[in-house]
XYZ file of C-alpha atoms in Angstrom:
734
model
C 18.070 55.804 47.343
C 15.960 58.581 48.845
C 17.465 62.033 49.718
C 16.435 64.373 52.399
C 17.029 68.131 53.499
C 16.468 70.189 56.526
C 15.298 73.335 54.607
C 11.837 74.241 55.624
C 9.349 73.877 52.754
C 5.760 73.181 52.714
C 6.272 70.359 50.153
C 7.047 67.434 52.522
C 7.772 64.516 50.205
C 7.908 63.973 46.423
C 8.582 60.909 44.311
C 8.423 59.645 40.739
C 7.511 55.952 40.321
C 6.775 53.375 37.627
C 3.528 51.705 38.944
C 4.678 50.591 42.389
C 8.442 50.927 41.762
C 9.892 54.232 43.097
C 12.450 55.514 40.596
C 13.414 58.828 42.293
C 12.215 60.472 45.586
C 13.134 63.357 48.071
C 11.954 63.966 51.564
C 12.018 67.462 52.986
C 12.234 66.381 56.622
C 12.714 62.791 57.783
C 10.717 63.675 60.943
C 7.577 64.094 58.985
C 7.357 60.341 58.174
C 5.403 61.107 54.914
C 7.650 58.825 52.656
C 5.585 55.884 53.815
C 2.427 57.246 52.289
C 3.767 56.479 48.730
C 3.591 52.765 49.470
C -0.038 53.159 50.320
C -1.153 55.369 47.388
C 0.859 53.838 44.449
C -0.933 50.347 44.382
C -4.345 52.165 44.146
C -3.528 54.113 41.039
C -5.043 52.894 37.749
C -3.046 53.814 34.626
C -5.652 52.805 32.068
C -6.571 56.600 31.853
C -4.628 59.564 32.820
C -5.465 60.998 36.400
C -4.882 64.154 38.409
C -6.111 63.399 41.901
C -5.690 64.394 45.595
C -5.968 62.092 48.618
C -6.251 63.311 52.243
C -4.259 61.741 55.067
C -4.483 63.279 58.423
C -3.411 67.070 58.070
C -1.748 66.207 54.686
C -2.827 66.295 51.041
C -1.316 63.627 48.617
C -1.351 65.064 45.081
C -0.348 62.950 42.059
C -0.495 62.954 38.223
C -0.748 59.452 36.773
C 0.138 58.877 32.975
C -1.604 56.474 30.568
C -0.256 54.836 27.314
C -2.479 57.292 25.357
C -0.557 60.161 26.694
C 2.684 58.901 24.917
C 1.465 57.402 21.602
C 5.026 57.551 20.037
C 6.931 56.479 23.196
C 7.595 53.169 24.815
C 4.432 51.596 26.323
C 6.129 51.733 29.739
C 5.840 55.579 29.827
C 2.237 55.128 30.436
C 2.824 53.687 33.788
C 4.647 56.729 35.443
C 3.355 58.514 38.487
C 4.384 61.974 39.734
C 3.529 62.398 43.453
C 3.923 65.122 46.204
C 2.809 65.458 49.750
C 1.961 68.851 51.256
C 0.018 70.244 54.323
C -3.682 70.609 53.729
C -3.565 74.418 54.221
C -1.083 74.766 51.466
C -3.819 74.415 48.724
C -3.713 72.427 45.476
C -2.461 75.079 42.857
C 1.163 75.077 43.785
C 1.563 71.389 44.360
C -0.015 70.600 40.903
C 2.159 73.305 39.307
C 5.171 71.619 40.983
C 4.111 68.244 39.588
C 3.721 69.622 36.085
C 7.252 70.985 36.251
C 8.952 67.692 37.507
C 7.042 65.772 34.882
C 8.428 68.085 32.206
C 11.996 68.017 33.532
C 11.956 64.206 34.125
C 10.725 63.358 30.581
C 13.276 65.809 29.171
C 16.160 63.926 30.933
C 14.739 60.313 30.357
C 13.361 60.386 26.831
C 10.325 58.119 26.837
C 10.862 57.037 23.218
C 14.236 55.295 24.058
C 13.678 54.539 27.779
C 12.132 51.420 29.027
C 10.901 52.357 32.491
C 9.575 48.981 33.341
C 13.182 47.505 33.302
C 14.589 50.209 35.568
C 15.434 48.873 39.057
C 14.198 50.619 42.318
C 15.740 54.009 42.397
C 16.971 53.588 39.004
C 16.578 57.351 38.391
C 18.141 58.522 41.712
C 20.293 60.993 39.973
C 17.074 62.967 39.568
C 16.705 63.338 43.429
C 18.615 66.657 43.312
C 16.264 68.048 40.802
C 13.257 67.077 43.114
C 15.032 68.779 46.150
C 15.578 72.073 44.184
C 12.018 72.188 42.724
C 10.504 71.476 46.151
C 12.476 74.316 47.781
C 11.850 76.674 44.958
C 8.019 76.025 44.545
C 7.542 75.779 48.278
C 9.523 78.807 49.693
C 10.435 81.198 46.846
C 8.065 83.705 45.343
C 9.301 82.943 41.819
C 8.582 79.259 42.397
C 5.042 79.903 43.462
C 4.532 82.103 40.477
C 5.784 79.368 38.163
C 3.417 76.996 39.839
C 0.607 79.465 39.231
C 1.656 79.933 35.605
C 1.762 76.222 35.105
C -1.718 75.873 36.353
C -2.790 78.916 34.431
C -1.355 77.237 31.314
C -3.327 74.143 31.863
C -6.518 76.218 32.430
C -5.817 78.124 29.183
C -5.396 74.879 27.400
C -8.641 73.630 28.596
C -10.199 76.987 27.686
C -9.029 76.737 24.116
C -10.393 73.254 23.722
C -13.736 74.377 25.039
C -13.744 77.463 22.623
C -12.922 75.193 19.756
C -15.776 72.897 20.597
C -18.208 75.727 20.947
C -17.211 77.178 17.479
C -17.832 73.737 15.949
C -21.316 73.533 17.539
C -22.118 77.008 16.074
C -21.018 75.851 12.667
C -23.386 72.939 12.871
C -26.178 75.305 13.881
C -25.737 77.255 10.730
C -26.448 74.117 8.711
C -29.776 73.391 10.330
C -31.685 75.432 7.778
C -30.192 73.433 5.055
C -31.247 70.294 6.820
C -34.807 71.489 7.098
C -34.982 72.276 3.345
C -33.493 68.845 2.620
C -36.140 67.209 4.866
C -39.002 69.032 3.121
C -37.648 67.803 -0.147
C -37.265 64.290 1.225
C -40.885 64.312 2.309
C -42.067 65.206 -1.154
C -39.824 62.486 -2.609
C -41.236 59.952 -0.132
C -44.801 60.634 -1.166
C -43.802 60.147 -4.808
C -42.001 56.954 -3.932
C -45.030 55.474 -2.167
C -47.120 56.162 -5.238
C -44.534 54.608 -7.558
C -43.921 51.678 -5.284
C -47.660 50.878 -5.162
C -47.811 50.648 -8.885
C -44.594 48.621 -8.935
C -46.091 46.194 -6.247
C -49.059 45.596 -8.616
C -46.820 44.979 -11.533
C -44.529 42.532 -9.483
C -47.795 40.759 -8.232
C -48.831 40.063 -11.781
C -45.364 38.948 -12.679
C -45.234 36.532 -9.734
C -48.528 35.121 -10.792
C -47.239 34.558 -14.296
C -44.163 32.808 -12.924
C -46.153 30.534 -10.663
C -48.493 29.502 -13.542
C -45.425 28.824 -15.607
C -43.860 26.772 -12.806
C -47.085 24.810 -12.357
C -47.017 23.948 -16.054
C -43.419 22.838 -15.860
C -43.914 20.623 -12.899
C -46.874 18.971 -14.529
C -44.679 18.457 -17.583
C -41.921 16.939 -15.578
C -44.333 14.603 -13.614
C -45.552 13.500 -17.007
C -42.063 12.763 -18.148
C -41.158 10.895 -14.989
C -44.356 8.765 -15.179
C -43.541 7.982 -18.855
C -39.861 7.168 -17.984
C -40.968 4.824 -15.116
C -43.488 3.121 -17.222
C -40.855 2.599 -20.037
C -38.362 1.266 -17.539
C -40.945 -1.046 -16.031
C -41.836 -2.176 -19.466
C -38.056 -2.777 -20.373
C -37.593 -4.682 -17.089
C -40.550 -6.837 -17.853
C -39.274 -7.428 -21.438
C -35.844 -8.292 -19.995
C -37.513 -10.730 -17.457
C -39.461 -12.315 -20.294
C -36.380 -12.514 -22.406
C -34.471 -14.149 -19.488
C -37.246 -16.607 -18.934
C -37.327 -17.131 -22.657
C -33.608 -17.372 -23.059
C -32.480 -21.010 -23.447
C -30.417 -22.577 -20.572
C -26.717 -23.291 -21.150
C -27.227 -26.920 -20.255
C -30.540 -28.780 -19.766
C -30.804 -32.384 -18.386
C -34.313 -33.841 -18.142
C -34.675 -37.163 -16.530
C -31.435 -38.510 -17.709
C -29.182 -41.397 -16.529
C -25.465 -41.599 -17.207
C -22.951 -44.357 -17.729
C -19.181 -44.604 -18.201
C -19.739 -47.168 -20.829
C -22.772 -48.027 -22.908
C -24.852 -50.629 -20.997
C -24.889 -53.226 -23.652
C -25.024 -56.965 -23.394
C -21.247 -57.160 -24.057
C -20.277 -55.553 -20.764
C -19.195 -58.542 -18.463
C -18.977 -56.623 -15.187
C -22.153 -54.596 -14.613
C -20.888 -53.429 -11.120
C -18.026 -51.569 -12.882
C -20.607 -49.699 -15.080
C -23.264 -48.705 -12.600
C -25.796 -45.994 -13.562
C -24.702 -42.520 -12.279
C -27.321 -40.073 -11.138
C -30.387 -41.849 -12.395
C -33.400 -39.645 -13.374
C -31.200 -36.546 -13.125
C -32.976 -33.263 -13.819
C -30.903 -30.182 -13.814
C -30.844 -26.761 -15.676
C -28.301 -24.020 -15.662
C -29.943 -20.803 -16.966
C -27.978 -18.591 -19.368
C -29.611 -15.494 -17.730
C -32.151 -15.032 -15.098
C -33.618 -12.078 -13.085
C -31.840 -13.414 -9.981
C -28.394 -14.905 -10.431
C -28.055 -18.517 -9.628
C -24.701 -19.677 -8.192
C -24.546 -23.452 -7.853
C -22.414 -25.709 -5.533
C -22.120 -29.464 -5.650
C -21.506 -30.905 -2.187
C -20.727 -34.497 -1.286
C -18.167 -36.793 0.474
C -15.341 -38.581 -1.262
C -16.377 -41.000 -4.069
C -19.792 -39.295 -4.252
C -19.310 -38.300 -7.878
C -18.694 -34.580 -7.599
C -16.103 -34.587 -10.296
C -18.213 -36.881 -12.500
C -21.224 -34.555 -12.088
C -19.074 -31.652 -13.462
C -17.858 -33.952 -16.320
C -21.547 -34.637 -17.142
C -22.231 -30.795 -17.344
C -19.311 -30.617 -19.886
C -20.935 -33.268 -22.096
C -18.821 -36.270 -21.017
C -20.189 -39.789 -20.287
C -23.082 -41.525 -22.018
C -26.509 -40.117 -21.466
C -29.657 -42.251 -21.761
C -31.867 -41.292 -23.349
C -29.421 -39.273 -25.623
C -32.037 -36.432 -25.935
C -32.231 -35.987 -22.128
C -29.088 -33.758 -22.164
C -28.909 -30.647 -24.419
C -27.053 -27.343 -24.702
C -29.739 -24.914 -26.157
C -27.827 -21.754 -25.414
C -24.755 -22.913 -27.094
C -26.619 -23.460 -30.269
C -28.059 -20.021 -30.293
C -27.139 -17.098 -32.550
C -25.749 -15.159 -29.606
C -22.990 -17.681 -29.172
C -22.213 -17.647 -32.831
C -21.699 -13.875 -32.770
C -19.613 -14.081 -29.568
C -17.327 -17.010 -30.513
C -18.189 -19.963 -32.676
C -15.717 -22.172 -30.757
C -17.987 -21.919 -27.669
C -20.474 -24.123 -29.427
C -18.444 -27.049 -28.246
C -19.417 -27.928 -24.646
C -15.918 -28.825 -23.676
C -14.775 -25.374 -24.738
C -17.698 -23.461 -23.195
C -17.313 -25.363 -19.919
C -13.801 -24.925 -18.557
C -12.972 -27.507 -15.797
C -10.366 -26.806 -13.158
C -9.426 -29.624 -10.672
C -7.100 -29.227 -7.719
C -6.725 -32.799 -6.371
C -2.958 -33.578 -6.054
C -1.981 -30.589 -8.096
C 0.180 -28.771 -5.534
C 3.568 -27.636 -6.946
C 2.418 -28.001 -10.511
C -0.291 -26.484 -12.681
C -2.151 -29.677 -14.185
C -1.242 -31.601 -17.108
C -0.398 -28.410 -19.169
C 2.647 -27.761 -17.070
C 5.700 -29.966 -17.030
C 6.301 -31.775 -13.789
C 9.849 -32.003 -11.950
C 11.655 -35.145 -12.579
C 11.979 -35.907 -8.775
C 10.428 -34.628 -5.529
C 13.487 -32.660 -4.407
C 13.647 -30.613 -7.581
C 11.072 -28.015 -6.367
C 13.527 -27.091 -3.502
C 16.408 -26.338 -5.743
C 17.299 -22.813 -6.381
C 18.826 -23.621 -9.849
C 16.436 -23.130 -12.837
C 16.050 -25.943 -15.172
C 14.788 -25.818 -18.799
C 11.553 -27.399 -17.577
C 11.042 -24.773 -14.910
C 8.529 -22.736 -16.892
C 7.442 -19.413 -15.443
C 3.842 -18.493 -14.725
C 3.955 -16.272 -17.745
C 4.711 -19.131 -19.951
C 2.032 -21.233 -18.299
C -0.660 -18.626 -18.833
C 0.378 -18.160 -22.523
C 0.321 -21.891 -23.051
C 4.034 -21.982 -23.717
C 4.919 -25.190 -21.661
C 5.934 -27.615 -24.321
C 9.610 -28.578 -24.690
C 9.098 -28.899 -28.498
C 6.163 -26.634 -29.230
C 4.667 -26.839 -32.768
C 4.365 -23.753 -34.959
C 0.566 -24.069 -35.019
C 0.338 -24.158 -31.220
C -2.288 -21.543 -30.005
C -0.734 -18.996 -27.608
C -2.688 -16.781 -25.309
C -2.025 -12.982 -26.094
C -0.394 -11.011 -23.203
C -2.090 -7.781 -23.910
C -5.606 -6.598 -24.092
C -8.302 -5.667 -21.590
C -9.210 -9.221 -20.822
C -5.605 -10.350 -19.962
C -5.010 -7.242 -17.857
C -8.359 -7.651 -15.989
C -7.716 -11.342 -15.178
C -4.142 -10.651 -13.938
C -5.308 -7.721 -11.937
C -8.356 -9.327 -10.313
C -6.393 -12.485 -9.369
C -3.306 -10.483 -8.241
C -0.881 -12.440 -10.282
C 1.287 -9.610 -11.711
C 4.112 -10.045 -9.036
C 4.202 -13.749 -9.787
C 4.460 -13.778 -13.586
C 8.164 -14.475 -13.689
C 8.369 -17.062 -10.921
C 8.696 -20.794 -11.702
C 5.385 -22.560 -11.368
C 7.117 -25.064 -9.006
C 7.779 -22.196 -6.451
C 4.116 -21.176 -6.251
C 2.175 -21.857 -3.131
C -1.225 -23.731 -3.003
C -3.193 -20.463 -3.068
C -1.069 -18.923 -5.841
C -1.241 -22.206 -7.884
C -5.066 -22.181 -7.783
C -5.322 -18.620 -8.793
C -3.019 -19.276 -11.713
C -5.124 -22.313 -12.915
C -8.300 -20.207 -12.660
C -6.601 -17.455 -14.686
C -5.617 -19.955 -17.404
C -9.137 -21.106 -17.695
C -10.544 -17.647 -17.848
C -8.258 -16.643 -20.519
C -10.230 -19.089 -22.723
C -13.368 -16.783 -22.189
C -15.686 -19.699 -21.185
C -19.368 -19.425 -20.447
C -19.216 -21.664 -17.365
C -16.148 -22.261 -15.040
C -16.303 -25.581 -13.145
C -14.079 -25.618 -10.120
C -13.469 -28.891 -8.412
C -12.780 -28.478 -4.639
C -10.915 -25.193 -4.913
C -10.782 -24.702 -1.166
C -9.148 -27.997 -0.205
C -5.906 -27.647 1.783
C -6.080 -23.827 1.901
C -5.884 -21.843 5.071
C -8.895 -19.727 6.148
C -7.392 -16.397 4.994
C -6.573 -17.775 1.547
C -9.996 -19.316 1.295
C -11.592 -15.910 1.983
C -9.417 -14.155 -0.551
C -9.997 -16.731 -3.233
C -13.741 -16.749 -2.468
C -13.976 -13.004 -2.898
C -12.171 -13.272 -6.248
C -14.660 -15.897 -7.406
C -17.592 -13.771 -6.217
C -16.573 -10.836 -8.442
C -16.538 -13.211 -11.395
C -19.881 -14.883 -10.538
C -21.604 -11.554 -9.901
C -20.693 -10.419 -13.315
C -21.724 -13.711 -14.883
C -18.296 -13.596 -16.629
C -18.149 -16.522 -16.551
C -20.833 -18.411 -14.513
C -19.262 -20.463 -11.844
C -20.232 -23.939 -10.456
C -18.216 -25.216 -7.404
C -17.776 -28.689 -6.030
C -17.211 -28.841 -2.283
C -16.634 -31.392 0.452
C -19.118 -31.325 3.419
C -16.420 -29.846 5.594
C -15.410 -26.994 3.192
C -16.713 -23.521 3.895
C -19.581 -22.691 1.578
C -19.273 -19.104 0.199
C -22.060 -16.696 1.224
C -22.675 -15.857 -2.461
C -23.820 -19.499 -3.272
C -27.425 -19.465 -3.854
C -28.267 -23.119 -4.901
C -26.939 -26.460 -3.808
C -26.947 -30.095 -4.800
C -26.079 -32.700 -1.975
C -24.731 -36.027 -3.350
C -24.875 -39.441 -1.682
C -21.964 -41.863 -1.668
C -23.604 -43.986 -4.344
C -23.746 -41.251 -7.000
C -27.340 -40.201 -6.312
C -28.793 -36.919 -5.420
C -29.873 -36.461 -1.893
C -31.062 -32.787 -1.967
C -31.303 -30.115 -4.790
C -32.606 -26.556 -4.695
C -32.180 -23.233 -3.004
C -29.410 -23.164 -0.413
C -31.553 -22.306 2.614
C -33.805 -25.341 2.077
C -31.066 -27.775 1.186
C -28.809 -26.821 4.098
C -31.496 -27.360 6.614
C -32.316 -30.747 5.365
C -28.774 -31.794 4.882
C -27.572 -30.693 8.358
C -30.575 -32.517 9.872
C -29.553 -35.717 8.108
C -25.850 -35.349 9.035
C -26.379 -34.762 12.700
C -28.999 -37.579 12.917
C -26.428 -39.900 11.246
C -23.832 -38.845 13.843
C -26.299 -39.374 16.681
C -27.078 -42.875 15.380
C -23.371 -43.727 14.995
C -22.523 -42.619 18.539
C -25.531 -44.473 19.985
C -24.346 -47.677 18.216
C -20.866 -47.189 19.528
C -22.160 -46.542 23.140
C -24.496 -49.647 22.993
C -21.394 -51.754 21.906
C -19.549 -50.369 24.980
C -22.528 -51.450 27.300
C -23.580 -47.874 28.009
C -27.188 -46.871 28.617
C -28.501 -44.832 25.763
C -32.056 -44.015 25.047
C -33.230 -44.861 21.632
C -34.803 -41.937 19.806
C -36.395 -41.464 16.562
C -35.214 -39.401 13.624
C -34.782 -35.654 14.583
C -35.878 -33.103 11.897
C -34.988 -29.922 13.830
C -31.371 -29.177 13.055
C -30.766 -26.977 16.169
C -32.155 -29.589 18.616
C -30.148 -32.315 17.074
C -26.965 -30.420 17.418
C -27.631 -29.726 21.031
C -28.645 -33.370 21.634
C -25.336 -34.656 20.043
C -23.243 -32.137 22.174
C -25.191 -32.754 25.332
C -25.029 -36.611 25.230
C -21.500 -36.962 23.945
C -19.565 -33.884 24.970
C -16.198 -35.785 25.381
C -16.159 -37.849 22.152
C -15.362 -37.225 18.523
C -17.526 -38.277 15.691
C -15.550 -41.478 15.511
C -16.230 -42.146 19.115
C -12.657 -41.546 20.190
C -12.006 -39.567 23.518
C -11.025 -36.019 22.991
C -8.213 -36.186 25.536
C -5.789 -39.144 26.257
C -6.966 -41.286 29.177
C -3.351 -42.345 29.948
C -0.528 -39.770 29.680
C 2.020 -40.772 27.019
C 5.559 -41.518 28.178
C 8.143 -39.223 26.525
C 11.147 -41.142 25.185
C 14.335 -40.344 23.378
C 14.648 -37.614 20.677
C 13.446 -38.562 17.231
C 14.088 -35.253 15.442
C 16.659 -32.655 16.549
C 17.165 -29.368 14.833
C 19.447 -26.517 15.982
C 19.945 -23.167 14.382
C 18.171 -24.182 11.213
C 17.839 -21.473 8.548
C 16.826 -22.453 4.996
C 17.849 -19.930 2.358
C 17.453 -19.751 -1.495
C 20.423 -17.680 -2.521
C 20.204 -14.809 -0.055
C 16.513 -15.019 0.611
C 15.500 -16.878 3.840
C 12.420 -18.998 3.596
C 12.454 -20.767 7.081
C 14.171 -19.799 10.331
C 14.589 -16.090 9.715
C 14.103 -15.352 13.442
C 15.871 -15.571 16.801
C 14.970 -17.828 19.660
C 16.044 -17.824 23.265
C 16.682 -21.350 24.671
C 18.416 -22.291 27.983
C 19.124 -18.629 28.497
C 21.067 -18.203 25.231
C 20.014 -16.455 22.049
C 20.035 -18.641 18.979
C 19.564 -17.989 15.265
C 16.954 -19.861 13.416
C 14.688 -22.778 14.319
C 15.310 -24.820 17.495
C 13.092 -27.959 17.550
C 13.228 -31.287 19.300
C 10.593 -34.070 18.712
C 10.610 -36.844 21.242
C 9.149 -40.354 21.054
C 5.587 -40.243 22.380
C 4.938 -36.522 21.521
C 2.303 -35.300 19.024
C 3.215 -32.090 17.184
C 1.093 -29.987 14.976
C 2.672 -27.450 12.542
C 0.351 -24.572 11.677
C 0.698 -21.600 9.351
C -0.802 -19.930 6.311
C 0.062 -20.989 2.750
C 3.725 -20.228 1.867
C 4.817 -20.071 5.575
C 7.237 -23.035 5.331
C 5.210 -25.957 6.616
C 6.052 -28.206 3.664
C 9.625 -27.087 3.724
C 9.883 -28.075 7.338
C 8.470 -31.629 6.626
C 10.835 -32.007 3.700
C 13.739 -31.443 6.079
C 12.571 -34.219 8.340
C 11.975 -36.686 5.478
C 15.273 -35.570 3.888
C 13.521 -34.610 0.540
C 15.061 -31.198 0.910
C 18.719 -30.885 -0.478
C 19.766 -28.649 2.420
C 18.906 -31.362 5.007
C 22.495 -32.706 4.191
C 24.256 -29.381 5.251
C 22.097 -28.218 8.088
C 22.605 -29.504 11.749
C 19.747 -31.986 11.713
C 19.768 -35.387 13.502
C 17.098 -38.003 12.695
C 16.826 -40.920 15.097
C 19.932 -39.469 16.898
C 21.994 -39.779 13.693
C 23.058 -37.092 11.309
C 22.380 -37.216 7.617
C 26.209 -37.378 6.726
C 28.708 -39.550 8.414
C 30.621 -38.135 11.282
C 33.831 -39.325 13.082
C 32.720 -42.468 14.999
C 29.159 -42.311 13.871
C 27.574 -43.252 10.517
C 24.956 -41.220 8.769
C 21.421 -42.180 8.244
C 20.364 -42.956 4.662
C 17.264 -41.721 2.949
C 16.044 -45.426 2.767
C 16.367 -45.730 6.555
C 14.364 -42.622 6.997
C 11.654 -43.533 4.630
C 11.195 -47.006 6.132
C 10.677 -45.469 9.635
C 8.680 -42.313 8.681
C 5.368 -42.443 6.921
C 4.510 -39.420 4.723
C 1.484 -38.359 2.843
C 1.196 -35.125 0.883
C -0.065 -33.679 -2.280
C 3.530 -33.483 -3.564
C 3.891 -37.157 -3.235
C 0.513 -37.884 -4.716
C 1.439 -35.984 -7.819
C 4.256 -38.436 -8.646
C 2.075 -41.592 -8.344
C 1.419 -43.121 -11.804
C -2.306 -43.158 -12.731
C -1.922 -46.918 -13.536
C -1.236 -47.755 -9.866
C -4.031 -49.486 -8.125
C -5.344 -48.535 -4.726
C -3.884 -51.676 -3.248
C -0.501 -50.984 -4.767
C -0.640 -47.418 -3.338
C -1.227 -48.840 0.250
C 1.355 -51.574 -0.194
C 3.973 -48.907 -1.171
C 4.410 -48.125 2.515
C 6.618 -51.331 2.680
C 8.510 -50.587 -0.447
C 11.476 -48.323 -1.240
C 9.448 -46.541 -3.918
C 5.883 -46.609 -5.122
C 6.895 -48.658 -8.167
C 9.188 -51.197 -6.587
C 7.992 -54.539 -5.063
C 6.772 -54.200 -1.508
C 8.321 -56.381 1.228
C 5.188 -57.883 2.878
C 4.607 -60.367 5.712
C 1.392 -61.852 6.673
C 0.482 -59.081 9.277
C 1.189 -56.449 6.569
C -1.168 -58.164 4.127
C -3.886 -58.420 6.799
C -3.556 -54.750 7.478
C -3.959 -53.880 3.755
C -6.985 -56.091 3.668
C -8.584 -54.340 6.631
C -8.026 -50.877 4.979
C -9.768 -51.980 1.839
C -12.885 -53.336 3.475
């Protein structure tokens, strides 16, 4: 709060402020109205540097001293924002007001120590107790003679201080002048030294020039020498490549067939039924190189019963070849094979065959099959449930002989095969619990452990989902690229052909070769033939239905043929059936009812480990109803539970008895007032075909017996046939 007095003094108004905040002030006369000048002057003051200035306003002078942070290096930074201000008449001069300001600054900082006082945090009039000091000093300096003398002495002290500084600066300049003579002498000496330096540097320049010339000559010699070495190295490498190419061309093939014809039995006069011993692949010419500049990866493609498996068996040395000299194995008789492994001289050992038809749930003839279909779903381990490790080691006999050969479980080859085929987490699982993709990788690993020269894979992608096919194909590519071993695939026309396949053989249904050679040429010709066949088939079907179809000749351009088929028959399948039902099917009563189905093996859920919302309620597990007239498709990757779901419907799964499942509106077990449905009733009303069932069919059963087993309790029991059933079987066999 400001203070005022009525004593007459020429110092009209005085204040102390932190930037624009007045901390203390005093007005000599309220009638002078000079206190408002502070609010005008304070915002204009810059505290980056210290100032001592005077402003003019009407008949008054406004004098102030502004501090900067550099004036108080050891104090709080806020001390650099203080302003000391006084207003006096213009005829009062400047000497006494500035002396007054010096005095109030001295007393204010003595009372408020800047080292411990934060002026920025003080509120307005936060130093009001200093108002009385301002009043006394204004009266003393403005009215009393002693005050005026004090002001003069203060100003004189400032002048003496400035004078002392100037005197000190002049003395320093004089001291520098005394050293000018020394600088002149040094300059003369430097001039003489510079002349000597120019002379020496000129000589040094000549020496460095000669030295550089010597280095350039030496560098040129080194470059010429390196070029000579590079040219020699390239020449030697080219020579070595040519030598390898010549060796590859001169290296004997693994198998060579030259105009050979093959038979299952020797075509002698004692053979009564010549149709059962037809010639296979007459005039076959085929060669599989042991090494070549460009790797050759072969695939054998053909429909069912075209002889894909037979062709692979011929490569292994099976079946009778006429003439006998048409088939040979030159590479297996070479010294290189003798040094590697003498057992590989036998074609059946050098060519390892792996087939996959009907092998799901078991690992071929070398693994023990379950005694019944439901065995694979039981969580209890039997003595015949060999682990994958046992299978890979060849330990799958219930009564093994002491001389039985067992695969070692250590070594680089074992670790590499297990790692490349990702079998390490599966080694201790029963082979019956492996999925399709895992089973095939296991069988490939077993064949690779025998270190063959050629691996023959018969339809390896059949029944696998696209992701598993891609994974298995990439693993096979790694093996084929390293030629360890060489790989020959047999595929169906609908199977995806891996990109790394370079050569193909297309087979006809009568065990003859349609196309053979590089993939790009064979694929173009085979596609053209296939789509032309489709076009002719659809045209014949359309003509039989009295539709107008223009007859066209054979198309050779594959793209045009495809477009023609899609353009002319956009709504028909290859068999001529409509892609959509023309009449909407009527939905009847429920056939299969499943509620809250969760299948677990011990504590591990394998099906139904989810929640579903049905009719506004949250249910645990699978909720599924199949009604008469509906067509359902179950899709999922290998190991997702598709086979488990089908086994619940067909009651092959033991847990189908304990789960809430109703088949044909009847439960599996009897309930009060309602009998259960037996497995024989289910099998008589539901047809099922799967690789698991095919694996249990005896090899001695004929094709007709397999079809007739649809009307039998089992595939070995007599079927219960009527005339219509017999006619249906005859129709299928035509």
